[in-house]
């Protein structure tokens, strides 16, 4: 059907991003294909090393623990932070990934986790790592006749510590910054959302952490310099508003590191 | 414009309604079932006035197509009439939790689902849970107090049915 209709058709999952822009008449697709109640997309499957979630599973199902969370509570926490309860009851994990808003929870969180998605067209099926799936603002490597059908999540080791920090003015809004830190023995995965068109890997911050004594949180200034490097920003050239945004990102990342590295407080 | 036939149970009454495919659940409820307690404020999912229960969970009826509701059970503010709903109404009244009433139906439906979860909640948690519903006149303190009291009552009597 998608091959036939091409750009005239949009896939409708929960509709919590598509319906607002349709109501604002910013999008007027001639055909909607509602997949929100396709049974095959709503199941969850698990084995000893991974969990597979159907793409049409809602944020609410994850928030309420109706599906397994192999990431020691990170999924549940991320889901509970998305919009408002009424949004979470319709919005889906696959829909959020296909929509590809870097300020949204799933693109950044699931990329940080190292999740893969299964992508299917009428002819073919492929598995794509989320690291590399997002190409730009609302743009992914999905072809126009393809659909995300499932998300595959690795199980965290028991000793893994994580933190998800979002900075926003009001509960339920998109974050002005969102940092995910996942720390397990000898390695760290640190990602930043809402900063660029796609989730950003904070490789310089990860290196900073590796060079730092374990359990010690680097100073905010150090973190800010590394975040600037990861965002390709030259601090002396930034105007005040840009410096303010950088500071928000740096503080958000610093909070995430503090929580993920703190031995007493559970993440 | 194509049409679809939707079978939907609204407040306990099964209905079969033919609508244009683009019709939202909110428009179906207001214009076709004539249940105008569900209010349309922003129509982009921000204000919360149009919140209704679909299969027991709150949804924005402005961001839900009627066609997606085939086979669903929908409860609007007019259909809330058990002990939890009664306690909510009582506390909204005594706490002065409404003035113009525009946001009230959304607040009640959101609050109702919240108290039905039977989770202990302090003021901040109630405030966060209501953050998706906007009130532009009374202010939020009375609303938060009313929902928190209804939640405390629900926890105490434990008459979840």
Short mmCIF file of N, CA, C and O in Angstrom, two decimals, chain B residues 33-107:
data_model
loop_
_atom_site.label_atom_id
_atom_site.label_comp_id
_atom_site.label_asym_id
_atom_site.label_seq_id
_atom_site.Cartn_x
_atom_site.Cartn_y
_atom_site.Cartn_z
N UNK B 33 -22.78 12.63 19.00
CA UNK B 33 -23.42 12.03 20.17
C UNK B 33 -24.00 13.14 21.06
O UNK B 33 -24.73 12.87 22.01
N UNK B 34 -23.69 14.38 20.73
CA UNK B 34 -24.20 15.55 21.46
C UNK B 34 -23.79 15.54 22.93
O UNK B 34 -24.56 15.96 23.79
N UNK B 35 -22.61 15.02 23.21
CA UNK B 35 -22.07 15.10 24.56
C UNK B 35 -21.06 16.24 24.57
O UNK B 35 -19.90 16.06 24.21
N UNK B 36 -21.54 17.42 24.96
CA UNK B 36 -20.69 18.60 24.82
C UNK B 36 -19.90 18.90 26.10
O UNK B 36 -19.29 19.96 26.20
N UNK B 37 -19.88 17.95 27.04
CA UNK B 37 -19.04 18.13 28.23
C UNK B 37 -17.56 18.06 27.87
O UNK B 37 -16.72 18.66 28.52
N UNK B 38 -17.24 17.31 26.84
CA UNK B 38 -15.86 17.24 26.34
C UNK B 38 -15.56 18.53 25.59
O UNK B 38 -16.22 18.83 24.60
N UNK B 39 -14.58 19.29 26.08
CA UNK B 39 -14.32 20.60 25.51
C UNK B 39 -13.12 20.58 24.58
O UNK B 39 -12.18 19.83 24.81
N UNK B 40 -13.16 21.42 23.57
CA UNK B 40 -12.03 21.56 22.65
C UNK B 40 -11.38 22.91 22.89
O UNK B 40 -11.99 23.95 22.66
N UNK B 41 -10.13 22.87 23.36
CA UNK B 41 -9.42 24.12 23.60
C UNK B 41 -8.43 24.39 22.49
O UNK B 41 -8.67 25.19 21.59
N UNK B 42 -7.30 23.69 22.54
CA UNK B 42 -6.20 24.01 21.62
C UNK B 42 -6.22 23.17 20.36
O UNK B 42 -5.68 23.57 19.34
N UNK B 43 -6.80 21.97 20.43
CA UNK B 43 -6.79 21.01 19.32
C UNK B 43 -5.40 20.65 18.85
O UNK B 43 -5.18 20.35 17.68
N UNK B 44 -4.42 20.74 19.75
CA UNK B 44 -3.09 20.22 19.40
C UNK B 44 -2.47 19.46 20.57
O UNK B 44 -1.26 19.28 20.62
N UNK B 45 -3.32 19.03 21.50
CA UNK B 45 -2.83 18.13 22.55
C UNK B 45 -2.17 18.80 23.72
O UNK B 45 -1.55 18.14 24.54
N UNK B 46 -2.28 20.11 23.84
CA UNK B 46 -1.57 20.82 24.89
C UNK B 46 -2.45 21.12 26.10
O UNK B 46 -2.00 21.03 27.24
N UNK B 47 -3.73 21.47 25.88
CA UNK B 47 -4.52 22.03 26.96
C UNK B 47 -5.23 21.01 27.83
O UNK B 47 -5.57 21.28 28.97
N UNK B 48 -5.49 19.81 27.30
CA UNK B 48 -6.08 18.76 28.12
C UNK B 48 -7.59 18.81 28.30
O UNK B 48 -8.17 17.90 28.88
N UNK B 49 -8.25 19.85 27.77
CA UNK B 49 -9.70 19.98 27.98
C UNK B 49 -10.50 18.84 27.37
O UNK B 49 -11.60 18.54 27.82
N UNK B 50 -9.96 18.23 26.32
CA UNK B 50 -10.73 17.23 25.58
C UNK B 50 -10.46 15.82 26.06
O UNK B 50 -10.85 14.85 25.41
N UNK B 51 -9.77 15.69 27.21
CA UNK B 51 -9.39 14.36 27.70
C UNK B 51 -10.62 13.49 28.00
O UNK B 51 -11.55 13.93 28.69
N UNK B 52 -10.64 12.29 27.45
CA UNK B 52 -11.70 11.31 27.75
C UNK B 52 -11.00 9.97 28.05
O UNK B 52 -9.81 9.82 27.81
N UNK B 53 -11.75 9.02 28.58
CA UNK B 53 -11.19 7.69 28.80
C UNK B 53 -11.50 6.80 27.61
O UNK B 53 -12.64 6.75 27.15
N UNK B 54 -10.47 6.13 27.11
CA UNK B 54 -10.68 5.16 26.04
C UNK B 54 -10.18 3.82 26.58
O UNK B 54 -9.01 3.71 26.95
N UNK B 55 -11.07 2.86 26.69
CA UNK B 55 -10.74 1.58 27.31
C UNK B 55 -10.04 1.79 28.66
O UNK B 55 -9.04 1.14 28.97
N UNK B 56 -10.54 2.73 29.42
CA UNK B 56 -10.06 2.93 30.79
C UNK B 56 -8.86 3.86 30.93
O UNK B 56 -8.45 4.16 32.04
N UNK B 57 -8.28 4.29 29.81
CA UNK B 57 -7.09 5.14 29.89
C UNK B 57 -7.39 6.51 29.29
O UNK B 57 -8.15 6.63 28.33
N UNK B 58 -6.77 7.57 29.86
CA UNK B 58 -7.04 8.91 29.34
C UNK B 58 -6.38 9.12 27.98
O UNK B 58 -5.24 8.70 27.77
N UNK B 59 -7.11 9.73 27.07
CA UNK B 59 -6.54 10.10 25.76
C UNK B 59 -7.03 11.50 25.41
O UNK B 59 -8.06 11.97 25.92
N UNK B 60 -6.28 12.17 24.55
CA UNK B 60 -6.72 13.45 24.01
C UNK B 60 -7.69 13.14 22.87
O UNK B 60 -7.28 12.58 21.84
N UNK B 61 -8.97 13.51 23.03
CA UNK B 61 -9.92 13.15 21.97
C UNK B 61 -9.72 14.00 20.73
O UNK B 61 -10.19 13.66 19.65
N UNK B 62 -8.97 15.12 20.84
CA UNK B 62 -8.67 15.92 19.65
C UNK B 62 -7.55 15.30 18.84
O UNK B 62 -7.39 15.59 17.66
N UNK B 63 -6.72 14.44 19.49
CA UNK B 63 -5.60 13.80 18.79
C UNK B 63 -5.87 12.33 18.56
O UNK B 63 -4.96 11.55 18.37
N UNK B 64 -7.13 11.95 18.62
CA UNK B 64 -7.52 10.57 18.38
C UNK B 64 -8.57 10.58 17.28
O UNK B 64 -9.58 11.28 17.42
N UNK B 65 -8.31 9.88 16.20
CA UNK B 65 -9.31 9.85 15.13
C UNK B 65 -10.45 8.92 15.53
O UNK B 65 -10.22 7.87 16.13
N UNK B 66 -11.66 9.33 15.19
CA UNK B 66 -12.82 8.48 15.49
C UNK B 66 -12.62 7.09 14.90
O UNK B 66 -12.96 6.08 15.52
N UNK B 67 -12.02 7.04 13.71
CA UNK B 67 -11.81 5.76 13.04
C UNK B 67 -10.91 4.82 13.84
O UNK B 67 -11.01 3.60 13.72
N UNK B 68 -10.02 5.39 14.69
CA UNK B 68 -9.14 4.56 15.51
C UNK B 68 -9.87 3.99 16.72
O UNK B 68 -9.28 3.23 17.48
N UNK B 69 -11.11 4.41 16.93
CA UNK B 69 -11.84 4.00 18.14
C UNK B 69 -12.82 2.86 17.90
O UNK B 69 -13.62 2.55 18.78
N UNK B 70 -12.78 2.29 16.69
CA UNK B 70 -13.72 1.22 16.39
C UNK B 70 -13.56 0.10 17.42
O UNK B 70 -12.46 -0.40 17.62
N UNK B 71 -14.66 -0.26 18.07
CA UNK B 71 -14.62 -1.34 19.07
C UNK B 71 -14.24 -0.89 20.46
O UNK B 71 -14.19 -1.69 21.39
N UNK B 72 -13.95 0.40 20.63
CA UNK B 72 -13.47 0.87 21.93
C UNK B 72 -14.62 1.29 22.86
O UNK B 72 -15.74 1.55 22.41
N UNK B 73 -14.32 1.31 24.15
CA UNK B 73 -15.26 1.85 25.12
C UNK B 73 -14.77 3.23 25.53
O UNK B 73 -13.66 3.37 26.03
N UNK B 74 -15.60 4.23 25.30
CA UNK B 74 -15.22 5.60 25.61
C UNK B 74 -16.08 6.10 26.77
O UNK B 74 -17.29 5.86 26.79
N UNK B 75 -15.43 6.73 27.74
CA UNK B 75 -16.18 7.35 28.83
C UNK B 75 -15.84 8.84 28.85
O UNK B 75 -14.67 9.21 28.87
N UNK B 76 -16.86 9.67 28.81
CA UNK B 76 -16.66 11.12 28.87
C UNK B 76 -16.99 11.60 30.29
O UNK B 76 -17.44 10.81 31.12
N UNK B 77 -16.82 12.88 30.51
CA UNK B 77 -17.10 13.42 31.85
C UNK B 77 -18.56 13.13 32.25
O UNK B 77 -18.85 12.89 33.43
N UNK B 78 -19.46 13.08 31.26
CA UNK B 78 -20.86 12.80 31.57
C UNK B 78 -21.05 11.38 32.10
O UNK B 78 -22.04 11.08 32.76
N UNK B 79 -20.08 10.51 31.78
CA UNK B 79 -20.23 9.11 32.16
C UNK B 79 -19.54 8.73 33.46
O UNK B 79 -19.57 7.58 33.88
N UNK B 80 -18.92 9.70 34.12
CA UNK B 80 -18.23 9.40 35.38
C UNK B 80 -19.25 9.42 36.51
O UNK B 80 -19.73 10.48 36.89
N UNK B 81 -19.59 8.25 37.07
CA UNK B 81 -20.60 8.30 38.12
C UNK B 81 -20.44 7.22 39.19
O UNK B 81 -21.40 6.72 39.72
N UNK B 82 -19.19 6.87 39.50
CA UNK B 82 -19.03 5.93 40.61
C UNK B 82 -18.54 6.70 41.86
O UNK B 82 -18.54 7.93 41.87
N UNK B 83 -18.12 5.96 42.87
CA UNK B 83 -17.73 6.60 44.13
C UNK B 83 -16.55 7.55 43.95
O UNK B 83 -16.51 8.63 44.54
N UNK B 84 -15.57 7.16 43.11
CA UNK B 84 -14.42 8.04 42.89
C UNK B 84 -14.85 9.34 42.22
O UNK B 84 -14.39 10.42 42.58
N UNK B 85 -15.73 9.22 41.23
CA UNK B 85 -16.21 10.41 40.53
C UNK B 85 -16.98 11.31 41.48
O UNK B 85 -16.84 12.53 41.46
N UNK B 86 -17.76 10.68 42.36
CA UNK B 86 -18.54 11.46 43.32
C UNK B 86 -17.62 12.24 44.26
O UNK B 86 -17.82 13.42 44.51
N UNK B 87 -16.59 11.56 44.76
CA UNK B 87 -15.65 12.23 45.67
C UNK B 87 -14.93 13.38 44.97
O UNK B 87 -14.71 14.43 45.54
N UNK B 88 -14.55 13.15 43.70
CA UNK B 88 -13.90 14.22 42.94
C UNK B 88 -14.83 15.43 42.83
O UNK B 88 -14.42 16.57 43.08
N UNK B 89 -16.09 15.19 42.47
CA UNK B 89 -17.05 16.30 42.32
C UNK B 89 -17.20 17.05 43.64
O UNK B 89 -17.20 18.28 43.68
N UNK B 90 -17.32 16.26 44.71
CA UNK B 90 -17.48 16.85 46.03
C UNK B 90 -16.31 17.78 46.37
O UNK B 90 -16.50 18.93 46.77
N UNK B 91 -15.10 17.28 46.18
CA UNK B 91 -13.92 18.07 46.53
C UNK B 91 -13.72 19.24 45.57
O UNK B 91 -13.25 20.30 45.99
N UNK B 92 -14.07 19.08 44.30
CA UNK B 92 -13.98 20.22 43.38
C UNK B 92 -14.89 21.34 43.87
O UNK B 92 -14.57 22.51 43.81
N UNK B 93 -16.05 20.93 44.40
CA UNK B 93 -16.99 21.91 44.89
C UNK B 93 -16.47 22.60 46.15
O UNK B 93 -16.40 23.83 46.23
N UNK B 94 -16.05 21.81 47.13
CA UNK B 94 -15.67 22.40 48.41
C UNK B 94 -14.33 23.13 48.35
O UNK B 94 -14.08 24.05 49.12
N UNK B 95 -13.44 22.73 47.42
CA UNK B 95 -12.13 23.38 47.33
C UNK B 95 -12.14 24.57 46.37
O UNK B 95 -11.10 25.18 46.13
N UNK B 96 -13.28 24.88 45.81
CA UNK B 96 -13.34 25.98 44.86
C UNK B 96 -12.45 25.72 43.65
O UNK B 96 -11.69 26.58 43.22
N UNK B 97 -12.55 24.50 43.10
CA UNK B 97 -11.62 24.08 42.07
C UNK B 97 -12.08 24.43 40.65
O UNK B 97 -11.54 23.91 39.69
N UNK B 98 -13.11 25.24 40.53
CA UNK B 98 -13.48 25.65 39.18
C UNK B 98 -14.10 27.04 39.20
O UNK B 98 -14.67 27.46 40.21
N UNK B 99 -13.91 27.71 38.10
CA UNK B 99 -14.54 29.02 37.97
C UNK B 99 -15.34 29.05 36.67
O UNK B 99 -16.55 28.86 36.69
N UNK B 100 -14.69 29.18 35.54
CA UNK B 100 -15.48 29.22 34.30
C UNK B 100 -15.90 27.84 33.85
O UNK B 100 -16.87 27.68 33.13
N UNK B 101 -15.15 26.80 34.27
CA UNK B 101 -15.56 25.44 33.97
C UNK B 101 -15.03 24.87 32.67
O UNK B 101 -15.24 23.69 32.38
N UNK B 102 -14.29 25.68 31.90
CA UNK B 102 -13.85 25.16 30.60
C UNK B 102 -12.91 23.97 30.75
O UNK B 102 -13.04 22.98 30.04
N UNK B 103 -11.97 24.07 31.68
CA UNK B 103 -10.97 23.00 31.82
C UNK B 103 -11.49 21.85 32.67
O UNK B 103 -10.86 20.80 32.75
N UNK B 104 -12.63 22.07 33.36
CA UNK B 104 -13.04 21.16 34.43
C UNK B 104 -13.27 19.73 33.96
O UNK B 104 -12.86 18.79 34.63
N UNK B 105 -13.90 19.56 32.79
CA UNK B 105 -14.16 18.19 32.36
C UNK B 105 -12.85 17.44 32.14
O UNK B 105 -12.72 16.27 32.53
N UNK B 106 -11.87 18.11 31.54
CA UNK B 106 -10.56 17.47 31.34
C UNK B 106 -9.86 17.19 32.65
O UNK B 106 -9.26 16.13 32.84
N UNK B 107 -9.96 18.14 33.59
CA UNK B 107 -9.36 17.95 34.91
C UNK B 107 -9.99 16.75 35.60
O UNK B 107 -9.31 15.94 36.25
#
